[in-house]
Amino acid sequence: KQEVTQIPAALSVPEGENLVLNCSFTDSAIYNLQWFRQDPGKGLTSLLLIQSSQREQTSGRLNASLDKSSGRSTLYIAASQPGDSATYLCAVSRRGSTLGRLYFGRGTQLTVWP
Amino acid sequence: GAGVSQTPSNKVTEKGKYVELRCDPISGHTALYWYRQSLGQGPEFLIYFQGTGAADDSGLPNDRFFAVRPEGSVSTLKIQRTERGDSAVYLCASSSRTDNEQFFGPGTRLTVL
């Protein structure tokens, strides 16, 4: 079974800091990895999708990397802003018969204060 | 264009009652997914459809849970004889293909009293 772990569980930083959020997974036979943002009481917003053949993806101030062999992904947030405050979730899909299913971590709750 | 929509946004019911939760996917998306999220947890997979058929329903917790997608667009998640442990946020997602990026709706918060 695929287990996804996110560290740290919570993070509180002042505005302007560069951040790294970590995600690890137990089964390296992933198809893709997706990072999401979730605001309180809301659904999930897709941030970045990395295919298993890729090593990183960038969108604005966000950069996600993938190392399949070590079972890790990191989400780098540059020059953090209070509007970045949310819970960040990592999810992976596995190759094979369960391809459509995403396995989620519990998330990292980020607070950026002015 | 319009994203994934879910109705109702909130549902309060009594233990033992039957509930239906609806999901409207992004137009043209053939794959549709249901997840359940409890407080402080990541979403847990329930079922996904490719077209009208359930491609993987192994996440449904028991036979009280059932989902349909009769015309390959709108889906309904049905829960019979609700229990307090069913209280959670039920999330729906869709994608253009099974292996593509999933886009989520705002969720339905179900509370069973």
JSON list of C-alpha atoms in Angstrom, two decimals:
[
{"chain": "A", "resi": 1, "resn": "LYS", "atom": "CA", "xyz": [0.00, 0.00, 0.00]},
{"chain": "A", "resi": 2, "resn": "GLN", "atom": "CA", "xyz": [1.24, 3.50, -0.79]},
{"chain": "A", "resi": 3, "resn": "GLU", "atom": "CA", "xyz": [1.94, 5.64, 2.29]},
{"chain": "A", "resi": 4, "resn": "VAL", "atom": "CA", "xyz": [2.50, 9.38, 1.91]},
{"chain": "A", "resi": 5, "resn": "THR", "atom": "CA", "xyz": [4.09, 11.44, 4.68]},
{"chain": "A", "resi": 6, "resn": "GLN", "atom": "CA", "xyz": [4.44, 15.21, 4.86]},
{"chain": "A", "resi": 7, "resn": "ILE", "atom": "CA", "xyz": [6.88, 17.07, 7.07]},
{"chain": "A", "resi": 8, "resn": "PRO", "atom": "CA", "xyz": [6.51, 19.40, 8.87]},
{"chain": "A", "resi": 9, "resn": "ALA", "atom": "CA", "xyz": [2.87, 19.11, 9.94]},
{"chain": "A", "resi": 10, "resn": "ALA", "atom": "CA", "xyz": [2.78, 22.86, 10.59]},
{"chain": "A", "resi": 11, "resn": "LEU", "atom": "CA", "xyz": [5.01, 25.80, 9.77]},
{"chain": "A", "resi": 12, "resn": "SER", "atom": "CA", "xyz": [4.79, 29.46, 10.81]},
{"chain": "A", "resi": 13, "resn": "VAL", "atom": "CA", "xyz": [7.10, 32.00, 9.18]},
{"chain": "A", "resi": 14, "resn": "PRO", "atom": "CA", "xyz": [7.38, 35.75, 8.63]},
{"chain": "A", "resi": 15, "resn": "GLU", "atom": "CA", "xyz": [6.59, 37.22, 5.27]},
{"chain": "A", "resi": 16, "resn": "GLY", "atom": "CA", "xyz": [9.41, 37.12, 2.71]},
{"chain": "A", "resi": 17, "resn": "GLU", "atom": "CA", "xyz": [11.02, 33.82, 3.75]},
{"chain": "A", "resi": 18, "resn": "ASN", "atom": "CA", "xyz": [11.78, 31.06, 1.27]},
{"chain": "A", "resi": 19, "resn": "LEU", "atom": "CA", "xyz": [10.18, 27.77, 2.33]},
{"chain": "A", "resi": 20, "resn": "VAL", "atom": "CA", "xyz": [10.59, 24.06, 1.69]},
{"chain": "A", "resi": 21, "resn": "LEU", "atom": "CA", "xyz": [7.78, 21.60, 2.27]},
{"chain": "A", "resi": 22, "resn": "ASN", "atom": "CA", "xyz": [8.60, 17.90, 2.19]},
{"chain": "A", "resi": 23, "resn": "CYS", "atom": "CA", "xyz": [6.69, 14.88, 0.95]},
{"chain": "A", "resi": 24, "resn": "SER", "atom": "CA", "xyz": [7.80, 11.25, 1.01]},
{"chain": "A", "resi": 25, "resn": "PHE", "atom": "CA", "xyz": [6.15, 8.11, -0.37]},
{"chain": "A", "resi": 26, "resn": "THR", "atom": "CA", "xyz": [6.86, 4.44, 0.22]},
{"chain": "A", "resi": 27, "resn": "ASP", "atom": "CA", "xyz": [6.27, 2.93, -3.23]},
{"chain": "A", "resi": 28, "resn": "SER", "atom": "CA", "xyz": [8.49, 4.38, -5.98]},
{"chain": "A", "resi": 29, "resn": "ALA", "atom": "CA", "xyz": [6.26, 2.96, -8.75]},
{"chain": "A", "resi": 30, "resn": "ILE", "atom": "CA", "xyz": [4.37, 6.22, -9.02]},
{"chain": "A", "resi": 31, "resn": "TYR", "atom": "CA", "xyz": [2.77, 7.56, -12.18]},
{"chain": "A", "resi": 32, "resn": "ASN", "atom": "CA", "xyz": [2.64, 11.21, -11.19]},
{"chain": "A", "resi": 33, "resn": "LEU", "atom": "CA", "xyz": [2.75, 13.47, -8.14]},
{"chain": "A", "resi": 34, "resn": "GLN", "atom": "CA", "xyz": [0.47, 16.42, -7.55]},
{"chain": "A", "resi": 35, "resn": "TRP", "atom": "CA", "xyz": [0.73, 19.29, -5.05]},
{"chain": "A", "resi": 36, "resn": "PHE", "atom": "CA", "xyz": [-2.48, 20.96, -3.86]},
{"chain": "A", "resi": 37, "resn": "ARG", "atom": "CA", "xyz": [-3.41, 23.91, -1.72]},
{"chain": "A", "resi": 38, "resn": "GLN", "atom": "CA", "xyz": [-6.44, 23.83, 0.57]},
{"chain": "A", "resi": 39, "resn": "ASP", "atom": "CA", "xyz": [-7.87, 26.93, 2.25]},
{"chain": "A", "resi": 40, "resn": "PRO", "atom": "CA", "xyz": [-9.98, 26.47, 5.41]},
{"chain": "A", "resi": 41, "resn": "GLY", "atom": "CA", "xyz": [-13.43, 25.07, 4.59]},
{"chain": "A", "resi": 42, "resn": "LYS", "atom": "CA", "xyz": [-12.65, 24.88, 0.88]},
{"chain": "A", "resi": 43, "resn": "GLY", "atom": "CA", "xyz": [-11.83, 22.26, -1.73]},
{"chain": "A", "resi": 44, "resn": "LEU", "atom": "CA", "xyz": [-8.39, 21.55, -3.17]},
{"chain": "A", "resi": 45, "resn": "THR", "atom": "CA", "xyz": [-6.65, 23.78, -5.71]},
{"chain": "A", "resi": 46, "resn": "SER", "atom": "CA", "xyz": [-4.12, 22.06, -7.94]},
{"chain": "A", "resi": 47, "resn": "LEU", "atom": "CA", "xyz": [-0.72, 23.78, -7.88]},
{"chain": "A", "resi": 48, "resn": "LEU", "atom": "CA", "xyz": [1.68, 21.56, -9.79]},
{"chain": "A", "resi": 49, "resn": "LEU", "atom": "CA", "xyz": [1.69, 18.13, -11.44]},
{"chain": "A", "resi": 50, "resn": "ILE", "atom": "CA", "xyz": [4.95, 16.25, -11.97]},
{"chain": "A", "resi": 51, "resn": "GLN", "atom": "CA", "xyz": [4.99, 13.21, -14.22]},
{"chain": "A", "resi": 52, "resn": "SER", "atom": "CA", "xyz": [7.20, 10.34, -13.06]},
{"chain": "A", "resi": 53, "resn": "SER", "atom": "CA", "xyz": [9.58, 10.98, -15.98]},
{"chain": "A", "resi": 54, "resn": "GLN", "atom": "CA", "xyz": [10.13, 14.61, -14.87]},
{"chain": "A", "resi": 55, "resn": "ARG", "atom": "CA", "xyz": [12.35, 15.94, -12.12]},
{"chain": "A", "resi": 56, "resn": "GLU", "atom": "CA", "xyz": [10.71, 19.30, -11.48]},
{"chain": "A", "resi": 57, "resn": "GLN", "atom": "CA", "xyz": [7.94, 21.72, -12.36]},
{"chain": "A", "resi": 58, "resn": "THR", "atom": "CA", "xyz": [7.72, 25.47, -11.82]},
{"chain": "A", "resi": 59, "resn": "SER", "atom": "CA", "xyz": [4.79, 27.85, -11.59]},
{"chain": "A", "resi": 60, "resn": "GLY", "atom": "CA", "xyz": [5.48, 31.44, -10.55]},
{"chain": "A", "resi": 61, "resn": "ARG", "atom": "CA", "xyz": [7.01, 31.43, -7.06]},
{"chain": "A", "resi": 62, "resn": "LEU", "atom": "CA", "xyz": [6.47, 27.66, -6.71]},
{"chain": "A", "resi": 63, "resn": "ASN", "atom": "CA", "xyz": [8.92, 24.95, -7.67]},
{"chain": "A", "resi": 64, "resn": "ALA", "atom": "CA", "xyz": [8.32, 21.25, -7.08]},
{"chain": "A", "resi": 65, "resn": "SER", "atom": "CA", "xyz": [10.99, 18.58, -7.45]},
{"chain": "A", "resi": 66, "resn": "LEU", "atom": "CA", "xyz": [10.67, 14.81, -7.62]},
{"chain": "A", "resi": 67, "resn": "ASP", "atom": "CA", "xyz": [13.22, 12.12, -6.77]},
{"chain": "A", "resi": 68, "resn": "LYS", "atom": "CA", "xyz": [11.51, 8.81, -7.44]},
{"chain": "A", "resi": 69, "resn": "SER", "atom": "CA", "xyz": [14.43, 6.64, -6.38]},
{"chain": "A", "resi": 70, "resn": "SER", "atom": "CA", "xyz": [14.46, 8.11, -2.87]},
{"chain": "A", "resi": 71, "resn": "GLY", "atom": "CA", "xyz": [10.66, 8.47, -2.72]},
{"chain": "A", "resi": 72, "resn": "ARG", "atom": "CA", "xyz": [10.70, 12.22, -2.11]},
{"chain": "A", "resi": 73, "resn": "SER", "atom": "CA", "xyz": [9.28, 15.45, -3.41]},
{"chain": "A", "resi": 74, "resn": "THR", "atom": "CA", "xyz": [9.81, 19.00, -2.20]},
{"chain": "A", "resi": 75, "resn": "LEU", "atom": "CA", "xyz": [7.72, 22.10, -2.77]},
{"chain": "A", "resi": 76, "resn": "TYR", "atom": "CA", "xyz": [9.75, 25.28, -2.69]},
{"chain": "A", "resi": 77, "resn": "ILE", "atom": "CA", "xyz": [7.90, 28.58, -2.11]},
{"chain": "A", "resi": 78, "resn": "ALA", "atom": "CA", "xyz": [9.94, 31.69, -2.81]},
{"chain": "A", "resi": 79, "resn": "ALA", "atom": "CA", "xyz": [9.38, 35.03, -1.08]},
{"chain": "A", "resi": 80, "resn": "SER", "atom": "CA", "xyz": [6.38, 33.86, 0.95]},
{"chain": "A", "resi": 81, "resn": "GLN", "atom": "CA", "xyz": [3.35, 36.13, 1.40]},
{"chain": "A", "resi": 82, "resn": "PRO", "atom": "CA", "xyz": [0.46, 36.11, 3.90]},
{"chain": "A", "resi": 83, "resn": "GLY", "atom": "CA", "xyz": [-1.80, 34.98, 1.05]},
{"chain": "A", "resi": 84, "resn": "ASP", "atom": "CA", "xyz": [0.20, 31.75, 0.87]},
{"chain": "A", "resi": 85, "resn": "SER", "atom": "CA", "xyz": [-1.25, 30.73, 4.24]},
{"chain": "A", "resi": 86, "resn": "ALA", "atom": "CA", "xyz": [-3.11, 27.45, 3.68]},
{"chain": "A", "resi": 87, "resn": "THR", "atom": "CA", "xyz": [-2.67, 23.68, 4.01]},
{"chain": "A", "resi": 88, "resn": "TYR", "atom": "CA", "xyz": [-0.48, 22.14, 1.32]},
{"chain": "A", "resi": 89, "resn": "LEU", "atom": "CA", "xyz": [-1.18, 18.55, 0.33]},
{"chain": "A", "resi": 90, "resn": "CYS", "atom": "CA", "xyz": [0.94, 16.14, -1.64]},
{"chain": "A", "resi": 91, "resn": "ALA", "atom": "CA", "xyz": [-0.64, 13.22, -3.53]},
{"chain": "A", "resi": 92, "resn": "VAL", "atom": "CA", "xyz": [0.70, 10.42, -5.72]},
{"chain": "A", "resi": 93, "resn": "SER", "atom": "CA", "xyz": [-0.87, 8.04, -8.20]},
{"chain": "A", "resi": 94, "resn": "ARG", "atom": "CA", "xyz": [0.46, 4.54, -8.73]},
{"chain": "A", "resi": 95, "resn": "ARG", "atom": "CA", "xyz": [1.04, 2.66, -11.94]},
{"chain": "A", "resi": 96, "resn": "GLY", "atom": "CA", "xyz": [-1.23, -0.26, -12.64]},
{"chain": "A", "resi": 97, "resn": "SER", "atom": "CA", "xyz": [-4.86, -1.08, -11.94]},
{"chain": "A", "resi": 98, "resn": "THR", "atom": "CA", "xyz": [-5.30, 1.72, -9.38]},
{"chain": "A", "resi": 99, "resn": "LEU", "atom": "CA", "xyz": [-3.90, 4.44, -11.66]},
{"chain": "A", "resi": 100, "resn": "GLY", "atom": "CA", "xyz": [-6.81, 6.86, -11.09]},
{"chain": "A", "resi": 101, "resn": "ARG", "atom": "CA", "xyz": [-6.57, 6.83, -7.32]},
{"chain": "A", "resi": 102, "resn": "LEU", "atom": "CA", "xyz": [-4.59, 9.55, -5.54]},
{"chain": "A", "resi": 103, "resn": "TYR", "atom": "CA", "xyz": [-2.89, 8.75, -2.23]},
{"chain": "A", "resi": 104, "resn": "PHE", "atom": "CA", "xyz": [-2.66, 11.83, -0.03]},
{"chain": "A", "resi": 105, "resn": "GLY", "atom": "CA", "xyz": [-0.50, 12.92, 2.84]},
{"chain": "A", "resi": 106, "resn": "ARG", "atom": "CA", "xyz": [-2.02, 14.73, 5.83]},
{"chain": "A", "resi": 107, "resn": "GLY", "atom": "CA", "xyz": [-0.69, 18.06, 4.68]},
{"chain": "A", "resi": 108, "resn": "THR", "atom": "CA", "xyz": [1.51, 20.87, 5.97]},
{"chain": "A", "resi": 109, "resn": "GLN", "atom": "CA", "xyz": [-0.39, 23.79, 7.53]},
{"chain": "A", "resi": 110, "resn": "LEU", "atom": "CA", "xyz": [1.46, 26.97, 6.57]},
{"chain": "A", "resi": 111, "resn": "THR", "atom": "CA", "xyz": [1.00, 30.34, 8.26]},
{"chain": "A", "resi": 112, "resn": "VAL", "atom": "CA", "xyz": [2.81, 33.36, 6.85]},
{"chain": "A", "resi": 113, "resn": "TRP", "atom": "CA", "xyz": [2.54, 36.42, 9.08]},
{"chain": "A", "resi": 114, "resn": "PRO", "atom": "CA", "xyz": [3.11, 40.01, 7.99]},
{"chain": "B", "resi": 1, "resn": "GLY", "atom": "CA", "xyz": [-14.80, 27.79, -17.82]},
{"chain": "B", "resi": 2, "resn": "ALA", "atom": "CA", "xyz": [-16.84, 26.32, -14.97]},
{"chain": "B", "resi": 3, "resn": "GLY", "atom": "CA", "xyz": [-15.06, 24.11, -12.49]},
{"chain": "B", "resi": 4, "resn": "VAL", "atom": "CA", "xyz": [-16.32, 21.07, -10.62]},
{"chain": "B", "resi": 5, "resn": "SER", "atom": "CA", "xyz": [-19.47, 21.82, -8.65]},
{"chain": "B", "resi": 6, "resn": "GLN", "atom": "CA", "xyz": [-21.00, 19.89, -5.77]},
{"chain": "B", "resi": 7, "resn": "THR", "atom": "CA", "xyz": [-24.39, 20.09, -4.13]},
{"chain": "B", "resi": 8, "resn": "PRO", "atom": "CA", "xyz": [-25.41, 20.56, -1.44]},
{"chain": "B", "resi": 9, "resn": "SER", "atom": "CA", "xyz": [-22.51, 22.43, 0.17]},
{"chain": "B", "resi": 10, "resn": "ASN", "atom": "CA", "xyz": [-23.71, 21.31, 3.60]},
{"chain": "B", "resi": 11, "resn": "LYS", "atom": "CA", "xyz": [-25.95, 18.45, 4.64]},
{"chain": "B", "resi": 12, "resn": "VAL", "atom": "CA", "xyz": [-27.11, 17.69, 8.16]},
{"chain": "B", "resi": 13, "resn": "THR", "atom": "CA", "xyz": [-28.98, 14.45, 8.67]},
{"chain": "B", "resi": 14, "resn": "GLU", "atom": "CA", "xyz": [-29.98, 12.09, 11.44]},
{"chain": "B", "resi": 15, "resn": "LYS", "atom": "CA", "xyz": [-28.44, 8.71, 12.09]},
{"chain": "B", "resi": 16, "resn": "GLY", "atom": "CA", "xyz": [-30.12, 6.04, 9.98]},
{"chain": "B", "resi": 17, "resn": "LYS", "atom": "CA", "xyz": [-31.27, 8.36, 7.19]},
{"chain": "B", "resi": 18, "resn": "TYR", "atom": "CA", "xyz": [-30.42, 8.12, 3.48]},
{"chain": "B", "resi": 19, "resn": "VAL", "atom": "CA", "xyz": [-28.46, 10.90, 1.73]},
{"chain": "B", "resi": 20, "resn": "GLU", "atom": "CA", "xyz": [-27.45, 11.71, -1.82]},
{"chain": "B", "resi": 21, "resn": "LEU", "atom": "CA", "xyz": [-24.52, 13.94, -2.76]},
{"chain": "B", "resi": 22, "resn": "ARG", "atom": "CA", "xyz": [-24.18, 15.30, -6.28]},
{"chain": "B", "resi": 23, "resn": "CYS", "atom": "CA", "xyz": [-21.14, 16.15, -8.39]},
{"chain": "B", "resi": 24, "resn": "ASP", "atom": "CA", "xyz": [-21.02, 18.02, -11.71]},
{"chain": "B", "resi": 25, "resn": "PRO", "atom": "CA", "xyz": [-17.60, 17.55, -13.33]},
{"chain": "B", "resi": 26, "resn": "ILE", "atom": "CA", "xyz": [-15.83, 19.87, -15.70]},
{"chain": "B", "resi": 27, "resn": "SER", "atom": "CA", "xyz": [-17.47, 19.60, -19.11]},
{"chain": "B", "resi": 28, "resn": "GLY", "atom": "CA", "xyz": [-15.77, 16.99, -21.28]},
{"chain": "B", "resi": 29, "resn": "HIS", "atom": "CA", "xyz": [-13.92, 15.28, -18.43]},
{"chain": "B", "resi": 30, "resn": "THR", "atom": "CA", "xyz": [-14.35, 11.54, -18.74]},
{"chain": "B", "resi": 31, "resn": "ALA", "atom": "CA", "xyz": [-12.86, 10.56, -15.37]},
{"chain": "B", "resi": 32, "resn": "LEU", "atom": "CA", "xyz": [-14.62, 11.39, -12.09]},
{"chain": "B", "resi": 33, "resn": "TYR", "atom": "CA", "xyz": [-13.45, 10.67, -8.55]},
{"chain": "B", "resi": 34, "resn": "TRP", "atom": "CA", "xyz": [-14.94, 10.70, -5.07]},
{"chain": "B", "resi": 35, "resn": "TYR", "atom": "CA", "xyz": [-12.85, 11.20, -1.91]},
{"chain": "B", "resi": 36, "resn": "ARG", "atom": "CA", "xyz": [-13.70, 11.65, 1.75]},
{"chain": "B", "resi": 37, "resn": "GLN", "atom": "CA", "xyz": [-11.78, 13.95, 4.11]},
{"chain": "B", "resi": 38, "resn": "SER", "atom": "CA", "xyz": [-12.02, 13.84, 7.88]},
{"chain": "B", "resi": 39, "resn": "LEU", "atom": "CA", "xyz": [-10.79, 16.69, 10.06]},
{"chain": "B", "resi": 40, "resn": "GLY", "atom": "CA", "xyz": [-7.01, 16.97, 10.10]},
{"chain": "B", "resi": 41, "resn": "GLN", "atom": "CA", "xyz": [-6.56, 14.21, 7.52]},
{"chain": "B", "resi": 42, "resn": "GLY", "atom": "CA", "xyz": [-5.77, 14.08, 3.84]},
{"chain": "B", "resi": 43, "resn": "PRO", "atom": "CA", "xyz": [-8.52, 12.99, 1.44]},
{"chain": "B", "resi": 44, "resn": "GLU", "atom": "CA", "xyz": [-9.18, 9.25, 1.20]},
{"chain": "B", "resi": 45, "resn": "PHE", "atom": "CA", "xyz": [-10.15, 7.67, -2.09]},
{"chain": "B", "resi": 46, "resn": "LEU", "atom": "CA", "xyz": [-13.62, 6.15, -2.41]},
{"chain": "B", "resi": 47, "resn": "ILE", "atom": "CA", "xyz": [-14.37, 5.40, -6.07]},
{"chain": "B", "resi": 48, "resn": "TYR", "atom": "CA", "xyz": [-13.60, 6.56, -9.57]},
{"chain": "B", "resi": 49, "resn": "PHE", "atom": "CA", "xyz": [-15.48, 6.39, -12.86]},
{"chain": "B", "resi": 50, "resn": "GLN", "atom": "CA", "xyz": [-14.17, 6.25, -16.39]},
{"chain": "B", "resi": 51, "resn": "GLY", "atom": "CA", "xyz": [-17.21, 7.21, -18.43]},
{"chain": "B", "resi": 52, "resn": "THR", "atom": "CA", "xyz": [-20.30, 5.54, -17.00]},
{"chain": "B", "resi": 53, "resn": "GLY", "atom": "CA", "xyz": [-18.56, 2.60, -15.35]},
{"chain": "B", "resi": 54, "resn": "ALA", "atom": "CA", "xyz": [-16.88, 2.38, -11.97]},
{"chain": "B", "resi": 55, "resn": "ALA", "atom": "CA", "xyz": [-13.25, 1.62, -12.79]},
{"chain": "B", "resi": 56, "resn": "ASP", "atom": "CA", "xyz": [-12.21, 1.24, -9.15]},
{"chain": "B", "resi": 57, "resn": "ASP", "atom": "CA", "xyz": [-14.62, 1.12, -6.20]},
{"chain": "B", "resi": 58, "resn": "SER", "atom": "CA", "xyz": [-12.23, -0.49, -3.75]},
{"chain": "B", "resi": 59, "resn": "GLY", "atom": "CA", "xyz": [-12.21, 2.56, -1.48]},
{"chain": "B", "resi": 60, "resn": "LEU", "atom": "CA", "xyz": [-15.91, 2.37, -0.58]},
{"chain": "B", "resi": 61, "resn": "PRO", "atom": "CA", "xyz": [-15.92, 1.51, 3.14]},
{"chain": "B", "resi": 62, "resn": "ASN", "atom": "CA", "xyz": [-18.93, -0.84, 3.10]},
{"chain": "B", "resi": 63, "resn": "ASP", "atom": "CA", "xyz": [-22.10, -1.69, 1.20]},
{"chain": "B", "resi": 64, "resn": "ARG", "atom": "CA", "xyz": [-23.97, 1.31, 2.61]},
{"chain": "B", "resi": 65, "resn": "PHE", "atom": "CA", "xyz": [-22.05, 3.44, 0.11]},
{"chain": "B", "resi": 66, "resn": "PHE", "atom": "CA", "xyz": [-22.91, 3.42, -3.58]},
{"chain": "B", "resi": 67, "resn": "ALA", "atom": "CA", "xyz": [-22.21, 5.77, -6.48]},
{"chain": "B", "resi": 68, "resn": "VAL", "atom": "CA", "xyz": [-23.58, 6.12, -10.00]},
{"chain": "B", "resi": 69, "resn": "ARG", "atom": "CA", "xyz": [-22.77, 8.07, -13.14]},
{"chain": "B", "resi": 70, "resn": "PRO", "atom": "CA", "xyz": [-25.50, 6.95, -15.57]},
{"chain": "B", "resi": 71, "resn": "GLU", "atom": "CA", "xyz": [-24.75, 9.28, -18.48]},
{"chain": "B", "resi": 72, "resn": "GLY", "atom": "CA", "xyz": [-21.03, 9.72, -18.02]},
{"chain": "B", "resi": 73, "resn": "SER", "atom": "CA", "xyz": [-21.31, 13.25, -16.64]},
{"chain": "B", "resi": 74, "resn": "VAL", "atom": "CA", "xyz": [-23.05, 13.99, -13.32]},
{"chain": "B", "resi": 75, "resn": "SER", "atom": "CA", "xyz": [-22.40, 11.55, -10.49]},
{"chain": "B", "resi": 76, "resn": "THR", "atom": "CA", "xyz": [-24.34, 10.85, -7.29]},
{"chain": "B", "resi": 77, "resn": "LEU", "atom": "CA", "xyz": [-22.85, 9.34, -4.15]},
{"chain": "B", "resi": 78, "resn": "LYS", "atom": "CA", "xyz": [-25.51, 7.58, -2.11]},
{"chain": "B", "resi": 79, "resn": "ILE", "atom": "CA", "xyz": [-25.19, 6.65, 1.56]},
{"chain": "B", "resi": 80, "resn": "GLN", "atom": "CA", "xyz": [-27.78, 4.42, 3.22]},
{"chain": "B", "resi": 81, "resn": "ARG", "atom": "CA", "xyz": [-28.46, 4.12, 6.95]},
{"chain": "B", "resi": 82, "resn": "THR", "atom": "CA", "xyz": [-26.01, 6.91, 7.78]},
{"chain": "B", "resi": 83, "resn": "GLU", "atom": "CA", "xyz": [-23.85, 6.61, 10.88]},
{"chain": "B", "resi": 84, "resn": "ARG", "atom": "CA", "xyz": [-22.11, 9.31, 12.93]},
{"chain": "B", "resi": 85, "resn": "GLY", "atom": "CA", "xyz": [-18.78, 8.05, 11.62]},
{"chain": "B", "resi": 86, "resn": "ASP", "atom": "CA", "xyz": [-19.84, 9.02, 8.09]},
{"chain": "B", "resi": 87, "resn": "SER", "atom": "CA", "xyz": [-19.53, 12.69, 9.04]},
{"chain": "B", "resi": 88, "resn": "ALA", "atom": "CA", "xyz": [-16.82, 14.20, 6.85]},
{"chain": "B", "resi": 89, "resn": "VAL", "atom": "CA", "xyz": [-16.29, 16.40, 3.82]},
{"chain": "B", "resi": 90, "resn": "TYR", "atom": "CA", "xyz": [-16.99, 14.52, 0.59]},
{"chain": "B", "resi": 91, "resn": "LEU", "atom": "CA", "xyz": [-14.89, 15.77, -2.29]},
{"chain": "B", "resi": 92, "resn": "CYS", "atom": "CA", "xyz": [-15.40, 15.17, -5.98]},
{"chain": "B", "resi": 93, "resn": "ALA", "atom": "CA", "xyz": [-12.76, 15.62, -8.69]},
{"chain": "B", "resi": 94, "resn": "SER", "atom": "CA", "xyz": [-12.57, 15.20, -12.45]},
{"chain": "B", "resi": 95, "resn": "SER", "atom": "CA", "xyz": [-9.86, 14.88, -15.06]},
{"chain": "B", "resi": 96, "resn": "SER", "atom": "CA", "xyz": [-9.72, 14.73, -18.84]},
{"chain": "B", "resi": 97, "resn": "ARG", "atom": "CA", "xyz": [-8.10, 11.30, -18.64]},
{"chain": "B", "resi": 98, "resn": "THR", "atom": "CA", "xyz": [-7.43, 8.87, -15.82]},
{"chain": "B", "resi": 99, "resn": "ASP", "atom": "CA", "xyz": [-3.72, 9.73, -15.72]},
{"chain": "B", "resi": 100, "resn": "ASN", "atom": "CA", "xyz": [-4.14, 13.50, -15.89]},
{"chain": "B", "resi": 101, "resn": "GLU", "atom": "CA", "xyz": [-4.30, 16.29, -13.34]},
{"chain": "B", "resi": 102, "resn": "GLN", "atom": "CA", "xyz": [-7.36, 16.09, -11.07]},
{"chain": "B", "resi": 103, "resn": "PHE", "atom": "CA", "xyz": [-9.46, 19.18, -10.40]},
{"chain": "B", "resi": 104, "resn": "PHE", "atom": "CA", "xyz": [-11.51, 19.27, -7.23]},
{"chain": "B", "resi": 105, "resn": "GLY", "atom": "CA", "xyz": [-14.87, 20.72, -6.31]},
{"chain": "B", "resi": 106, "resn": "PRO", "atom": "CA", "xyz": [-15.57, 22.66, -3.09]},
{"chain": "B", "resi": 107, "resn": "GLY", "atom": "CA", "xyz": [-16.90, 19.58, -1.29]},
{"chain": "B", "resi": 108, "resn": "THR", "atom": "CA", "xyz": [-20.06, 18.66, 0.62]},
{"chain": "B", "resi": 109, "resn": "ARG", "atom": "CA", "xyz": [-19.81, 18.77, 4.39]},
{"chain": "B", "resi": 110, "resn": "LEU", "atom": "CA", "xyz": [-21.94, 15.91, 5.76]},
{"chain": "B", "resi": 111, "resn": "THR", "atom": "CA", "xyz": [-22.90, 15.93, 9.43]},
{"chain": "B", "resi": 112, "resn": "VAL", "atom": "CA", "xyz": [-24.73, 12.94, 10.87]},
{"chain": "B", "resi": 113, "resn": "LEU", "atom": "CA", "xyz": [-26.34, 13.68, 14.24]}
]
